[in-house]
Coordinates of C-alpha atoms in Angstrom, one line a residue:
X551 CA -11.3 7.3 1.3
X552 CA -9.5 10.2 2.5
X553 CA -5.8 10.5 2.7
X554 CA -4.0 10.0 5.9
X555 CA -2.1 12.8 7.4
X556 CA 1.5 12.4 8.6
X557 CA 0.3 12.3 12.2
X558 CA -2.2 9.6 11.2
X559 CA 0.3 7.6 9.7
X560 CA 2.6 7.8 12.7
X561 CA -0.3 6.6 15.1
X562 CA -1.1 3.6 12.9
X563 CA 2.6 2.6 12.4
X564 CA 3.0 2.7 16.3
X565 CA -0.2 0.6 16.9
X566 CA 0.4 -2.5 15.1
X567 CA 0.4 -5.3 17.9
X568 CA 0.1 -9.1 18.1
X569 CA 1.2 -12.1 16.2
X570 CA 0.9 -10.6 12.8
X571 CA 2.1 -7.1 13.5
X572 CA 5.2 -7.2 11.3
X573 CA 3.0 -8.5 8.4
X574 CA 0.3 -5.9 8.9
X575 CA 2.9 -3.1 9.2
X576 CA 4.7 -4.2 6.0
X577 CA 1.2 -4.3 4.3
X578 CA 0.5 -0.8 5.5
X579 CA 3.9 0.7 4.6
X580 CA 4.2 -1.1 1.3
X581 CA 0.7 0.2 0.2
X582 CA 1.4 3.7 1.5
X583 CA 4.7 3.9 -0.3
X584 CA 3.9 2.1 -3.6
X585 CA 0.5 3.3 -4.2
X586 CA -0.7 -0.2 -5.1
X587 CA -4.4 -1.0 -4.8
X588 CA -5.0 -3.6 -2.1
X589 CA -5.7 -6.4 -4.6
X590 CA -2.2 -5.6 -6.3
X591 CA -0.5 -5.7 -2.8
X592 CA -2.2 -9.1 -1.9
X593 CA -1.0 -10.6 -5.1
X594 CA 2.7 -9.9 -4.3
X595 CA 4.9 -13.0 -3.4
X596 CA 8.2 -13.2 -1.6
X597 CA 9.9 -13.7 -5.1
X598 CA 8.4 -10.4 -6.3
X599 CA 10.4 -8.6 -3.5
X600 CA 13.5 -10.7 -2.9
X601 CA 16.3 -11.5 -5.3
X602 CA 19.5 -13.1 -4.5
X603 CA 18.5 -13.0 -0.7
X604 CA 18.1 -9.1 -0.9
X605 CA 14.9 -7.0 -0.8
X606 CA 14.7 -5.5 -4.4
X607 CA 14.8 -1.8 -5.1
X608 CA 11.7 -2.2 -7.5
X609 CA 8.5 -4.1 -7.1
X610 CA 6.3 -5.2 -9.9
X611 CA 2.7 -6.2 -10.0
X612 CA 1.8 -8.5 -13.0
X613 CA -0.7 -7.4 -15.4
X614 CA -3.2 -10.1 -14.5
X615 CA -3.3 -8.5 -11.1
X616 CA -3.8 -4.9 -12.2
X617 CA -7.2 -3.2 -12.1
X618 CA -7.8 -3.3 -15.9
X619 CA -5.4 -6.1 -16.6
X620 CA -4.0 -4.1 -19.6
X621 CA -0.4 -3.8 -18.4
X622 CA 1.7 -4.4 -15.1
X623 CA 3.2 -1.8 -13.1
X624 CA 6.8 -1.3 -11.5
X625 CA 7.6 1.1 -8.8
X626 CA 10.7 1.9 -6.8
X627 CA 10.6 0.4 -3.2
X628 CA 10.7 2.9 -0.5
X629 CA 13.4 2.3 2.1
X630 CA 10.8 2.3 4.8
X631 CA 8.6 -0.4 3.0
X632 CA 12.0 -2.4 2.3
X633 CA 12.7 -2.5 6.0
X634 CA 9.2 -3.6 7.1
X635 CA 9.3 -6.3 4.4
X636 CA 12.8 -7.5 5.4
X637 CA 11.5 -7.8 9.0
X638 CA 8.4 -9.6 8.0
X639 CA 10.2 -12.1 5.7
X640 CA 12.7 -12.8 8.4
X641 CA 9.9 -13.7 10.9
X642 CA 8.2 -15.9 8.1
X643 CA 11.6 -17.7 7.7
X644 CA 11.8 -18.3 11.4
X645 CA 8.3 -19.8 11.7
X646 CA 8.8 -22.0 8.5
X647 CA 10.0 -22.3 5.1
X648 CA 9.3 -19.6 2.7
X649 CA 9.8 -19.9 -1.0
X650 CA 9.7 -17.4 -4.0
X651 CA 6.1 -18.4 -4.4
X652 CA 5.0 -17.8 -0.9
X653 CA 2.5 -14.9 -0.7
X654 CA 4.0 -12.0 1.0
X655 CA 1.0 -11.1 2.8
X656 CA 0.1 -14.8 3.7
X657 CA -3.0 -15.9 5.5
X658 CA -3.0 -18.1 8.5
X659 CA -5.7 -20.0 6.7
X660 CA -4.6 -22.6 4.2
X661 CA -1.1 -23.5 3.0
X662 CA -0.3 -20.5 0.9
X663 CA -3.0 -18.1 0.4
X664 CA -2.9 -14.2 0.9
X665 CA -5.1 -12.5 3.3
X666 CA -8.3 -11.5 1.8
X667 CA -9.2 -8.0 1.0
X668 CA -11.9 -8.1 3.8
X669 CA -9.2 -9.2 6.3
X670 CA -6.9 -6.4 5.1
X671 CA -9.7 -3.9 5.5
X672 CA -10.5 -5.3 9.0
X673 CA -6.8 -5.1 10.0
X674 CA -6.6 -1.3 8.8
X675 CA -9.9 -0.5 10.1
X676 CA -9.0 -1.7 13.5
X677 CA -6.0 0.4 13.6
X678 CA -7.8 3.5 12.3
X679 CA -10.7 3.0 15.0
X680 CA -8.2 2.2 17.8
X681 CA -6.4 5.5 17.1
X682 CA -9.5 7.5 16.8
X683 CA -9.1 8.5 13.2
X684 CA -12.3 9.7 11.7
X685 CA -13.6 10.0 8.1
X686 CA -13.9 7.6 5.4
X687 CA -10.8 5.3 5.8
X688 CA -10.2 1.7 4.5
X689 CA -7.5 0.0 2.5
X690 CA -7.8 2.8 -0.2
X691 CA -6.6 5.3 2.3
X692 CA -3.1 4.0 1.5
X693 CA -3.2 4.9 -2.2
X694 CA -5.0 8.0 -1.6
X695 CA -2.1 9.0 0.9
X696 CA 0.3 8.0 -1.7
X697 CA -1.3 10.1 -4.3
X698 CA -1.3 13.1 -2.0
X699 CA 2.3 12.8 -1.0
X700 CA 3.6 12.3 -4.6
X701 CA 1.4 15.1 -5.9
X702 CA 3.1 17.5 -3.3
X703 CA 6.6 16.1 -3.8
X704 CA 6.2 16.5 -7.5
X705 CA 5.4 20.1 -7.2
X706 CA 1.6 19.3 -7.9
X707 CA 2.4 18.3 -11.4
X708 CA -0.8 16.5 -12.5
X709 CA 0.8 14.3 -15.3
X710 CA 3.7 13.0 -13.2
X711 CA 1.3 12.1 -10.4
X712 CA -0.8 10.4 -13.1
X713 CA 2.2 8.4 -14.1
X714 CA 3.1 7.6 -10.4
X715 CA -0.3 6.2 -9.9
X716 CA -0.3 4.2 -13.1
X717 CA -3.4 5.8 -14.5
X718 CA -4.1 5.9 -18.2
X719 CA -6.6 8.9 -17.9
X720 CA -5.7 12.0 -16.0
X721 CA -9.3 12.3 -15.1
X722 CA -8.9 9.3 -12.8
X723 CA -6.0 11.1 -11.2
X724 CA -7.9 14.2 -10.6
X725 CA -10.5 12.1 -8.7
X726 CA -7.7 11.1 -6.3
X727 CA -7.0 14.6 -5.6
X728 CA -10.3 15.5 -4.1
X729 CA -8.3 16.5 -0.8
X730 CA -7.5 19.7 -2.7
X731 CA -11.4 20.6 -2.2
X732 CA -10.3 21.7 1.3
X733 CA -8.0 24.3 0.0
X734 CA -10.7 25.5 -2.5
X735 CA -13.2 25.8 0.1
X736 CA -10.8 27.8 2.2
X737 CA -9.9 30.1 -0.5
X738 CA -13.7 30.7 -1.2
X739 CA -14.2 31.6 2.4
X740 CA -11.1 33.6 2.9

């Protein structure tokens, strides 16, 4: 998946509609601002992001929900994601009781189940297509966009970017930075 540009992100953010718009917007912003994989995002429960009635400053995904299941990962929660989560939780509370065990990105199917990875892909793919966004896009575009943004903000420091993504091997991080190929191609053609 390619990273989204800032213009792409603005288009997607302005296009969430319907009954689950707040949930889907919160999913998108949380993925975009934490760099969690889709399965990690879908594992989040209300108790992971709310403490004492407030949205937390940090969010953790437990080890069992991580890709290699060797350790969990905790990241600061960006203000934009916090706001989107707060709006979604407020709507959840109006439509029915929520507990700390309620899945944050709850499906309408079943009592307390998260949306599926396939549903998450369909939600985001719909937003991308409706906005005319081209290229290989899906749920992983959020993580790739996170990688690109963090890499730039950290002065293109590969080791710090590796830590932000939670990679054990810097080679994994390099594969996320494939967008730099455009710069390499441009330099060669200059």
